[in-house]
Coordinates of C-alpha atoms in Angstrom, one line a residue:
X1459 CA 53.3 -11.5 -36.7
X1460 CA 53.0 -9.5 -33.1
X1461 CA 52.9 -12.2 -30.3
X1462 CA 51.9 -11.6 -26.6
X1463 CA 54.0 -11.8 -23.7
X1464 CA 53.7 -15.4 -23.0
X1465 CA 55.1 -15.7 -26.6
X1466 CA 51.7 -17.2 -28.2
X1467 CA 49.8 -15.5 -31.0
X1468 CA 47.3 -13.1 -29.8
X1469 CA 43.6 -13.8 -30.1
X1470 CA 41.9 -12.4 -33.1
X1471 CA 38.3 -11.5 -31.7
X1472 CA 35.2 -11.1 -34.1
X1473 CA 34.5 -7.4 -35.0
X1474 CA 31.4 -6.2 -32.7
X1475 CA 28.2 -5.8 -35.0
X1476 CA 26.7 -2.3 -34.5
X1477 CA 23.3 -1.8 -32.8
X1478 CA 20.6 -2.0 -34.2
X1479 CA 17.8 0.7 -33.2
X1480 CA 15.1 -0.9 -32.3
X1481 CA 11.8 1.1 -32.6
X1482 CA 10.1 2.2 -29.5
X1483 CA 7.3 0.3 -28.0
X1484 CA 3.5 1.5 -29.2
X1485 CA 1.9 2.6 -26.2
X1486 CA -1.5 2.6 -26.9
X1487 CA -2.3 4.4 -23.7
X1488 CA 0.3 7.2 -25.0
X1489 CA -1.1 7.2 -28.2
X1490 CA -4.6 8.2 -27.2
X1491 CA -2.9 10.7 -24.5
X1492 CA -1.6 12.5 -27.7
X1493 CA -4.1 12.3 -30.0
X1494 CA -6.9 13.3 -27.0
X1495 CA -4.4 16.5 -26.5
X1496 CA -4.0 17.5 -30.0
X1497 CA -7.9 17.7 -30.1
X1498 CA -8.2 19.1 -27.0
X1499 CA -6.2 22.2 -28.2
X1500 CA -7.6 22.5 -31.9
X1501 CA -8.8 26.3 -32.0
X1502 CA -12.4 25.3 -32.1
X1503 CA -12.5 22.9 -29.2
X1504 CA -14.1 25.5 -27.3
X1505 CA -16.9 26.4 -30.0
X1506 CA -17.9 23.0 -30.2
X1507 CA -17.9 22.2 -26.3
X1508 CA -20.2 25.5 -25.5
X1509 CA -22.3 24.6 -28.3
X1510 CA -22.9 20.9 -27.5
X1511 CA -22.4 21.2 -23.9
X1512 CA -25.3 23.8 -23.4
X1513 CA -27.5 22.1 -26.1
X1514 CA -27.5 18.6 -24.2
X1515 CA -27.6 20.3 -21.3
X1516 CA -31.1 22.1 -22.5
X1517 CA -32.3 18.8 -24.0
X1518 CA -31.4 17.0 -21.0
X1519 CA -33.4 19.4 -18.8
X1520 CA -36.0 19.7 -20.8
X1521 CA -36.5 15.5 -20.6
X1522 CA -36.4 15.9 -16.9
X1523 CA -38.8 19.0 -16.5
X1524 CA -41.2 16.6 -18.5
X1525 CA -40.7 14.0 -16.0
X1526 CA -40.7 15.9 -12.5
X1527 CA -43.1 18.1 -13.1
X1528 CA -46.2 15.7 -14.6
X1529 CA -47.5 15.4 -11.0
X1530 CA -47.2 18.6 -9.8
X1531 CA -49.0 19.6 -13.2
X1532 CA -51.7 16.7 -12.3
X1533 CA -52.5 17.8 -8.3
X1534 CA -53.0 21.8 -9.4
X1535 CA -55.6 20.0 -12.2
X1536 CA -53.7 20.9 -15.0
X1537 CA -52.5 18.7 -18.2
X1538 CA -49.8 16.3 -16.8
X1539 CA -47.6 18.0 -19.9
X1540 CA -48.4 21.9 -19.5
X1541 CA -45.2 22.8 -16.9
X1542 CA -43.3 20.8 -20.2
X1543 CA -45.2 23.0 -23.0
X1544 CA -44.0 26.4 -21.2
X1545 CA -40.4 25.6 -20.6
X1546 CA -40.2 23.9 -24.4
X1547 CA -41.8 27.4 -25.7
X1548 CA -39.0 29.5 -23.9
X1549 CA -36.3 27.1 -24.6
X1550 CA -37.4 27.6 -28.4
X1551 CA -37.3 31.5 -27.8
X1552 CA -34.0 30.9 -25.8
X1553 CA -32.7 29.1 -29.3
X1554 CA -33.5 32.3 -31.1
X1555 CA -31.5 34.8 -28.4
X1556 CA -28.5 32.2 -28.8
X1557 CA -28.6 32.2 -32.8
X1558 CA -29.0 36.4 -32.6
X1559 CA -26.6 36.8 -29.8
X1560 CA -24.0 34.4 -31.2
X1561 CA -23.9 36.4 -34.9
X1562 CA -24.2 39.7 -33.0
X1563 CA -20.6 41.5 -33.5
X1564 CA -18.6 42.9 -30.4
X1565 CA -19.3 45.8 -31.1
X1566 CA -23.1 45.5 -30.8
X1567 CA -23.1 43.7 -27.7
X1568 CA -21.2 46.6 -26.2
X1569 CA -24.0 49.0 -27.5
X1570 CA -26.2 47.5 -25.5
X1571 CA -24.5 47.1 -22.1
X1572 CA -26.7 50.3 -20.9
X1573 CA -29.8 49.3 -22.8
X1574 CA -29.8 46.4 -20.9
X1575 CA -28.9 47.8 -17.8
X1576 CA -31.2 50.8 -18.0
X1577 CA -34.4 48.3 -18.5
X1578 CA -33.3 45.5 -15.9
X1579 CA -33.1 48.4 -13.5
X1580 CA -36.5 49.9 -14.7
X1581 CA -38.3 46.0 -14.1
X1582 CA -36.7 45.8 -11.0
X1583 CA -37.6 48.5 -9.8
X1584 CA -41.4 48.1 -11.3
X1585 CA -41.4 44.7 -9.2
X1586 CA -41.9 46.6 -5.8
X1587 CA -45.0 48.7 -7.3
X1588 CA -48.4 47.6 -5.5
X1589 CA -50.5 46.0 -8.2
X1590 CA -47.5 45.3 -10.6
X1591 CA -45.4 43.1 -8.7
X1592 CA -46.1 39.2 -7.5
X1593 CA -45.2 36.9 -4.6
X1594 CA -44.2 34.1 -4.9
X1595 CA -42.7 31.6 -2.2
X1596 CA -42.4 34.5 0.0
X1597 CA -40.7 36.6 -2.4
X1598 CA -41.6 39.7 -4.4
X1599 CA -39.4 39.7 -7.7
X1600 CA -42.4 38.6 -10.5
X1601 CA -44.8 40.4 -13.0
X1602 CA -47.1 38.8 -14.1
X1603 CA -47.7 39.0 -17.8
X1604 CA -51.1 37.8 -18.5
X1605 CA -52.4 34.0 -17.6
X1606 CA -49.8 31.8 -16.4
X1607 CA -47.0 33.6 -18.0
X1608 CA -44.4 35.7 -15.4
X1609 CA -41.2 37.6 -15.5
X1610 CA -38.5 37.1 -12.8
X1611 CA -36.4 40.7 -14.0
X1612 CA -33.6 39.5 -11.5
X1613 CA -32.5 37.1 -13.7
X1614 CA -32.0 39.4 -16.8
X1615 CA -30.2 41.5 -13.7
X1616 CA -26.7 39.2 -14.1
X1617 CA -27.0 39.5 -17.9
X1618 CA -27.0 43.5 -17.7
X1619 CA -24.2 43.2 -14.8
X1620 CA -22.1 41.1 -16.9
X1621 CA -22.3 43.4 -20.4
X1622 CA -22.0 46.3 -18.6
X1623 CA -19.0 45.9 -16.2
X1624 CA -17.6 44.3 -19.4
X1625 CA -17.8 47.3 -21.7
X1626 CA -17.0 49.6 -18.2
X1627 CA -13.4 47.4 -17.3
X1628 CA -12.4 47.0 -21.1
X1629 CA -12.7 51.2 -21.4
X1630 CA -11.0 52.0 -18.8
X1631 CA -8.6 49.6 -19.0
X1632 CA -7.9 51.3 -22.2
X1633 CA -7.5 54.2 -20.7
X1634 CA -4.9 52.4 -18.5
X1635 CA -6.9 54.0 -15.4
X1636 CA -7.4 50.6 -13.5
X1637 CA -4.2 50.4 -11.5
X1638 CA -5.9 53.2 -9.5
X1639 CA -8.4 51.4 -7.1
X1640 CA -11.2 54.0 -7.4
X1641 CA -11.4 53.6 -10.7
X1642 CA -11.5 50.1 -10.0
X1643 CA -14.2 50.0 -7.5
X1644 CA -16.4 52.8 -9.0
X1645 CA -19.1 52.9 -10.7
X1646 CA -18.8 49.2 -11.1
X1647 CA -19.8 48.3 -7.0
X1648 CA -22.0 51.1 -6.8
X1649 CA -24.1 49.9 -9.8
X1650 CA -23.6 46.0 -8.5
X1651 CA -24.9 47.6 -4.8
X1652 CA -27.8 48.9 -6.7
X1653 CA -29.0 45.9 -8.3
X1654 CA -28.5 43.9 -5.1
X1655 CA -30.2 45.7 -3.1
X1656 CA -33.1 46.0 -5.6
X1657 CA -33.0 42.2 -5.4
X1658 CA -33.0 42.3 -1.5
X1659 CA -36.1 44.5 -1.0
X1660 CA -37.8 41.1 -2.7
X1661 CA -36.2 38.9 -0.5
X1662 CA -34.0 36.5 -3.1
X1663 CA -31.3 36.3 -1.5
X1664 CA -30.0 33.3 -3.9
X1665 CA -29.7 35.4 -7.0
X1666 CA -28.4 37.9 -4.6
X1667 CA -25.1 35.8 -4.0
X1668 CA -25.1 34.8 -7.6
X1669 CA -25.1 38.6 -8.5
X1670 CA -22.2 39.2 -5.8
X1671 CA -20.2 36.3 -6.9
X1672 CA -20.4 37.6 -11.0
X1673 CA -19.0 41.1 -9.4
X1674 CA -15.8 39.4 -7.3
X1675 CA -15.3 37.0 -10.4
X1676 CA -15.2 40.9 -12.6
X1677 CA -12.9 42.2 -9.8
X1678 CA -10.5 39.2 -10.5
X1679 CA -10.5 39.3 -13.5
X1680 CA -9.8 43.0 -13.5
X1681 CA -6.7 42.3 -11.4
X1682 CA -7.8 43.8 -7.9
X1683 CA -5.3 43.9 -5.3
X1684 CA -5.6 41.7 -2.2
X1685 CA -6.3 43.9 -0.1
X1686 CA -9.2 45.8 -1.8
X1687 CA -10.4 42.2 -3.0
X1688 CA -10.8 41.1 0.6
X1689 CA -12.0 44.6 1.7
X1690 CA -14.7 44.2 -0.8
X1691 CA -15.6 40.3 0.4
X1692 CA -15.5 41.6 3.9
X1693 CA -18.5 43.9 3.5
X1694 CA -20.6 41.7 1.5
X1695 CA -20.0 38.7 4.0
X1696 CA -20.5 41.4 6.7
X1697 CA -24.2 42.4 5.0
X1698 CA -25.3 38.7 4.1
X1699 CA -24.2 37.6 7.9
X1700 CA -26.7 40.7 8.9
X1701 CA -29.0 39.4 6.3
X1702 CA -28.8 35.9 7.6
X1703 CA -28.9 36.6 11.4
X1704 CA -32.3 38.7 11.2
X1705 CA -34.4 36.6 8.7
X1706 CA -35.7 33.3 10.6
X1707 CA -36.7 31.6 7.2
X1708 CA -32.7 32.1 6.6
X1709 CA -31.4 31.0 9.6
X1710 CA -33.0 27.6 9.6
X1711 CA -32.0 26.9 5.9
X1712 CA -28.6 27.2 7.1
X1713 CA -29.3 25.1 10.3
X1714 CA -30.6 22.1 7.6
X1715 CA -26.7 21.4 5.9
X1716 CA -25.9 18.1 6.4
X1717 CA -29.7 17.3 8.1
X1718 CA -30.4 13.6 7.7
X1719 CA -34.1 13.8 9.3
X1720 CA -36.9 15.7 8.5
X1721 CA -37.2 17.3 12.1
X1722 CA -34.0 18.7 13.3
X1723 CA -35.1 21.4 15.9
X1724 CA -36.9 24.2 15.3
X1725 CA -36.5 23.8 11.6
X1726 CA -38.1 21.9 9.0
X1727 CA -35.4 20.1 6.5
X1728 CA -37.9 17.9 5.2
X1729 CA -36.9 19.4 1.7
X1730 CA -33.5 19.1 2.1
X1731 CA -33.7 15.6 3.6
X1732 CA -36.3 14.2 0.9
X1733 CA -33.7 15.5 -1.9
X1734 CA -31.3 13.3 -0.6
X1735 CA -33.5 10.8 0.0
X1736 CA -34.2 10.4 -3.8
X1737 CA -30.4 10.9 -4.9
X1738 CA -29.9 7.6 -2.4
X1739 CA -32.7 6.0 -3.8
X1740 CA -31.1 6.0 -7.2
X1741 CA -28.1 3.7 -7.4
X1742 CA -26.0 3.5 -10.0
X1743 CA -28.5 3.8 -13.3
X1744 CA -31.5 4.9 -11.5
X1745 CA -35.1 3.5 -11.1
X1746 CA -36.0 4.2 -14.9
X1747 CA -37.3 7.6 -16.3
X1748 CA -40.2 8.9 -15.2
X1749 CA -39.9 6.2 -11.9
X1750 CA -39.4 8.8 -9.3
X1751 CA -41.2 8.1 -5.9
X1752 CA -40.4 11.9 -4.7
X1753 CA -41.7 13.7 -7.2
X1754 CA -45.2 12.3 -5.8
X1755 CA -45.5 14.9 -3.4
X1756 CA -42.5 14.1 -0.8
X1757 CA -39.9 16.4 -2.8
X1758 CA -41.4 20.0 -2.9
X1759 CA -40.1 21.9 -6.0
X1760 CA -38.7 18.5 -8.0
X1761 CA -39.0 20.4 -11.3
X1762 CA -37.2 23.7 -10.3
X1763 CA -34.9 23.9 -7.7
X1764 CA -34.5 20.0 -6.6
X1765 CA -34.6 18.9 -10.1
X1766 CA -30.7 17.7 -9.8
X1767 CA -32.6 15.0 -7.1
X1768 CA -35.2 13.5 -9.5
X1769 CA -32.5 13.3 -12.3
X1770 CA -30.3 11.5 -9.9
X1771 CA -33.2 9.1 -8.5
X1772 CA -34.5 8.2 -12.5
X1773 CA -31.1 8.3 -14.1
X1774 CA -28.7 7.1 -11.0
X1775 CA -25.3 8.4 -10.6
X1776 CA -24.6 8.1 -14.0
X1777 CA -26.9 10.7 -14.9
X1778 CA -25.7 13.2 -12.6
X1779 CA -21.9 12.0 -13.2
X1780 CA -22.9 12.8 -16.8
X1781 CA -24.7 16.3 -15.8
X1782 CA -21.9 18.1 -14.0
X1783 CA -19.0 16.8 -16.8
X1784 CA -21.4 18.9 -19.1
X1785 CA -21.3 21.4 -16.8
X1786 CA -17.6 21.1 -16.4
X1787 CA -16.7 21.1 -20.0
X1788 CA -18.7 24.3 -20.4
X1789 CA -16.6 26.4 -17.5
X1790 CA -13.7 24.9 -19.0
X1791 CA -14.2 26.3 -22.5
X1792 CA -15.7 29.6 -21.0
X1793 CA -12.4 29.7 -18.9
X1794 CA -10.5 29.1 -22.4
X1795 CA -12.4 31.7 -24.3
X1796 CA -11.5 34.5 -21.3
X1797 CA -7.9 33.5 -21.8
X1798 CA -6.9 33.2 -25.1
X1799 CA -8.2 36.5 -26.4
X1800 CA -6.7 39.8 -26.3
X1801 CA -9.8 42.4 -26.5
X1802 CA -10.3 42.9 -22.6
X1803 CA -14.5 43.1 -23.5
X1804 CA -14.4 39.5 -24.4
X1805 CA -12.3 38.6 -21.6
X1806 CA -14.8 39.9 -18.3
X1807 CA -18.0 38.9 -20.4
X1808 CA -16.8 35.5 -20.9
X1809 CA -15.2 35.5 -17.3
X1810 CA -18.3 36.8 -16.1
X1811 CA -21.1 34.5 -18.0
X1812 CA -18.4 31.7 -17.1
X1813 CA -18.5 32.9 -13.1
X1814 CA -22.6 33.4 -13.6
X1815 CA -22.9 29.6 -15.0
X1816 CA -20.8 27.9 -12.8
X1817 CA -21.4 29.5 -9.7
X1818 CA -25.3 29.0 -10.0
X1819 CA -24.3 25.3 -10.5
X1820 CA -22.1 25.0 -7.7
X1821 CA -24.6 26.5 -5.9
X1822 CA -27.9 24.6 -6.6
X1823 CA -26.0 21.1 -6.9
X1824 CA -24.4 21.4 -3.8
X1825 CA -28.0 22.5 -1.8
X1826 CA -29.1 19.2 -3.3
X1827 CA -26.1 17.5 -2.2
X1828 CA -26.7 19.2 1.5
X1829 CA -23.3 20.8 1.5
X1830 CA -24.8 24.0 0.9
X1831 CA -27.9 26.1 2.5
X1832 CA -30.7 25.9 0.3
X1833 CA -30.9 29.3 -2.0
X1834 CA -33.4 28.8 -4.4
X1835 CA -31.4 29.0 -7.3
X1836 CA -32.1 27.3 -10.6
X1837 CA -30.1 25.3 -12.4
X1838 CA -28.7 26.8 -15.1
X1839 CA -30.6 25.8 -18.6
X1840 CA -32.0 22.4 -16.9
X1841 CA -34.4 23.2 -14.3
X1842 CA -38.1 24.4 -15.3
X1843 CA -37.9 28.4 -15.5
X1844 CA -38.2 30.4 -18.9
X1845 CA -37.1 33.9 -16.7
X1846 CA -33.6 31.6 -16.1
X1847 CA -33.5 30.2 -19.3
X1848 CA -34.0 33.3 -21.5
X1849 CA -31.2 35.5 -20.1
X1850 CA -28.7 32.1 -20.0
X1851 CA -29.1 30.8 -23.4
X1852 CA -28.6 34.7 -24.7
X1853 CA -25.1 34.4 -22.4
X1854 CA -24.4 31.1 -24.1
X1855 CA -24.7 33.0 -27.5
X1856 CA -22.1 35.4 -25.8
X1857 CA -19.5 32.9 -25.7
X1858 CA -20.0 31.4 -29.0
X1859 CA -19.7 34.3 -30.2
X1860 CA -16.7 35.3 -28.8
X1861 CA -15.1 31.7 -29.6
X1862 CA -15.7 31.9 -33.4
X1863 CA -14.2 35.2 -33.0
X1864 CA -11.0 34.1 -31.9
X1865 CA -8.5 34.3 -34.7
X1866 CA -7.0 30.7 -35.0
X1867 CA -11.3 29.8 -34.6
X1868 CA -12.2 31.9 -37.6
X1869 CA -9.0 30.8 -39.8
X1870 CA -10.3 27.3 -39.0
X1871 CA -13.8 27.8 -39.9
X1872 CA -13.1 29.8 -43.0
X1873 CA -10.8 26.7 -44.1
X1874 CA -13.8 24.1 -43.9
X1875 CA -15.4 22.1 -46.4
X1876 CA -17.4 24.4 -48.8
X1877 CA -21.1 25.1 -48.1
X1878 CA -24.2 23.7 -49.6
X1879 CA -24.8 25.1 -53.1
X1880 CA -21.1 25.7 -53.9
X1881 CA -19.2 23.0 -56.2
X1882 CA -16.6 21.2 -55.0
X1883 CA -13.6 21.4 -56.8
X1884 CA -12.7 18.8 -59.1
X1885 CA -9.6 17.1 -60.5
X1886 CA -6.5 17.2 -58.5
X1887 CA -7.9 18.6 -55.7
X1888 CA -10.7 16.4 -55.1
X1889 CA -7.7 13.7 -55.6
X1890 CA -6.1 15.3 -52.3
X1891 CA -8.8 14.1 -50.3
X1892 CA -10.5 15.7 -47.1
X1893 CA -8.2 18.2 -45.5
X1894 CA -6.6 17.0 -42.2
X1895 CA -6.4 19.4 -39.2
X1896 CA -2.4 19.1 -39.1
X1897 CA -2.3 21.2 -42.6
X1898 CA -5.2 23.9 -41.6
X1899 CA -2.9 24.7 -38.7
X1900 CA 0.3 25.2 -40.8
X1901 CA -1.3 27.0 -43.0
X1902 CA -2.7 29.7 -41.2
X1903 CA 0.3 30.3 -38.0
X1904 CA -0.2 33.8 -38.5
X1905 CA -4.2 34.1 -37.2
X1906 CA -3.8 32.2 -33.6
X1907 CA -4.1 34.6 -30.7
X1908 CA -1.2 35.0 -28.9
X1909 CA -2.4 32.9 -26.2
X1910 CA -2.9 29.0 -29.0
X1911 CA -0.4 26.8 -28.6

């Protein structure tokens, strides 16, 4: 037997046990991180948030038209529900466009980029004829079409611009001819030029700025160059400034950002000031529906424009909290659709209905808010307006359209539960169960677009 140095036996020590592996933790925080991100990038995540999205936005909107606009109905002696009739019978024609537009193919939608275009341009234009055209609020882009009905044909003016610039940038991108900056530029800002200055003889200069802000978001998305991107900016901020400096009306719209009286100089914010006035007033969960004290005559336009300030005085800030996540959620998924597809067409429409949508939100919202001059802009599928509505919900039908087109969205789709009218298939594989979303995605790898995860 081995002994140590000092002569004694040496210390037998107990083998060390092995470590055991102890599982990790549950985070339940982590866990609902990973399972919100594996929903969040199923194929048809963006299907189902432009579908919902727009339809609560719509139902929403139409709820608060209702409520704004009953006393405004009541003072011109009209039935307290008749603004609330008209904008449920266009939202019902709007439903129809969507339904069309979102089984129209691609290819169809691209036949009728210059149909479009050909009769927007022809209204437009039949807008300035004495005897055919309207006023109203000071500006002449209406025809009237018998009773109370009218047309605004600038608004079916961003729906031409976006088909047609579409079908124009996918073609010659094609071609490969869009490195070259005239090809780039023309006839895309021509045509754009033409349709904003048919706007500007009528004096909207709000859906003028929408218009412009659909052609920069085409030009981005066509990959301008810096240079000609900021040429292009500089001209049409050098012509609005112009536009600005020589209108008075204009000029003290701008001079009411941030106004907190109804006086402030020579111009009158008391529109301005009353919005925010009822968006205070609200709290947190609002004075009730159909509780607003500025729709009685102290908010001037509650159920078109400043709708966004009777929604946040009735429903408080969680209803307009609520309002611009849906309006979030559907920019993100138009955003998704434009970058996970591969045919260039459905890249600039969606980037383009995507740029109309938000940008018209961004701008009406933040007038409200008094951030922003007030344009006199709708907002998009909520406020009272069947000329806006139409043309949107038919864009909205775009982009469903184009996200159950996507190939991962149509292999999901096609491997759904079967229709009404078809058996379900019996013995083992009604034994399998429902099928679970991990298994539709291995089984069709092949059908993603190069951009799904």
């Amino acid at each position: 037997m081995p002994t140590s140095r000092t002569g004694r036996p040496p210390v037998q020590r107990a083998p060390r046990r092995p470590a055991v592996s102890r599982p990790p933790r549950d985070n339940p925080v982590r866990r609902l991180y990973g399972n919100a991100r594996r929903a969040w990038d199923r194929p048809l995540t963006a299907y189902y948030l432009i579908l919902g999205g727009s339809l609560l936005i719509t139902v929403l909107g139409l709820v608060m038209v209702y409520s704004a606009s009953q006393i405004t109905a009541l003072q011109m002696l009209l039935p307290g529900s008749f603004f609330f009739r008209k904008q449920f019978l266009a939202a019902v024609i709007g439903a129809v466009l969507l339904l069309i537009a979102s089984r129209m193919p691609v290819k169809l939608h691209r036949a009728l980029a210059y149909p479009i275009l050909a009769g927007a341009v022809f209204l437009m234009a039949l807008v300035q004829v004495p005897g055919i055209g309207m006023s109203v609020n000071g500006n002449q882009n209406w025809i009237s079409l018998g009773g109370s009905f009218q047309i605004q044909p600038s608004e079916f003016g961003k729906l031409a611009l976006v088909l047609w610039a579409a079908d124009l940038l996918a073609r010659k991108q094609d071609k490969k001819l869009l490195t070259q900056w005239k090809h780039m530029l023309v006839p895309l800002v021509p045509v754009a030029f033409l349709l904003l200055g048919l706007i500007m003889l009528g004096g909207d200069m709000g859906t003028a700025i929408i218009l412009t802000a659909i052609l920069f978001g085409l030009l981005w998305l066509a990959g301008a160059p810096t240079r000609l991107f900021v040429g292009v900016l500089s001209i049409a901020g050098l012509i609005g400034m112009i536009l600005i400096k020589t209108s008075p009306n204009r000029m003290a719209r701008l001079a009411c950002i941030g106004a907190t009286e109804p006086k402030s100089g020579a111009a009158d914010c008391w529109q301005a000031v009353h919005g925010i006035y009822a968006l205070a007033s609200g709290g947190i969960f609002g004075s009730g529906l159909g509780a607003s004290v500025e729709k009685w005559g102290q908010l001037p336009e509650a159920h078109t424009d400043f709708i966004f300030a009777v929604t946040g005085e009735e429903l408080g800030l969680a209803g307009t909290l609520s309002v611009l996540a849906l309006f979030a959620a559907l920019g993100y998924a138009g955003i998704r659709v434009a970058g996970r597809t591969e045919d260039p067409f459905v890249r600039y429409a969606a980037g383009g209905v995507t740029t109309w949508i938000t940008a018209q939100a961004v701008i009406n919202i933040g007038a409200v808010l008094g951030l922003l001059p007030i344009a006199g802009v709708p907002l998009p599928l909520f406020s009272y307006g069947g000329s806006a509505l139409l043309p949107t919900m038919f864009a909205i039908g775009l982009l469903i359209a184009f996200a159950r087109d996507d190939p991962a969205a149509r292999a999901a789709l096609s491997l759904r539960q079967p229709r009404f009218g078809r058996k379900r298939a019996g013995g083992a594989a009604s034994a399998r169960g429902p099928r679970r979303w991990n298994t539709m995605r291995r089984r069709a790898p092949a059908a993603r677009s190069s951009g799904e995860r």
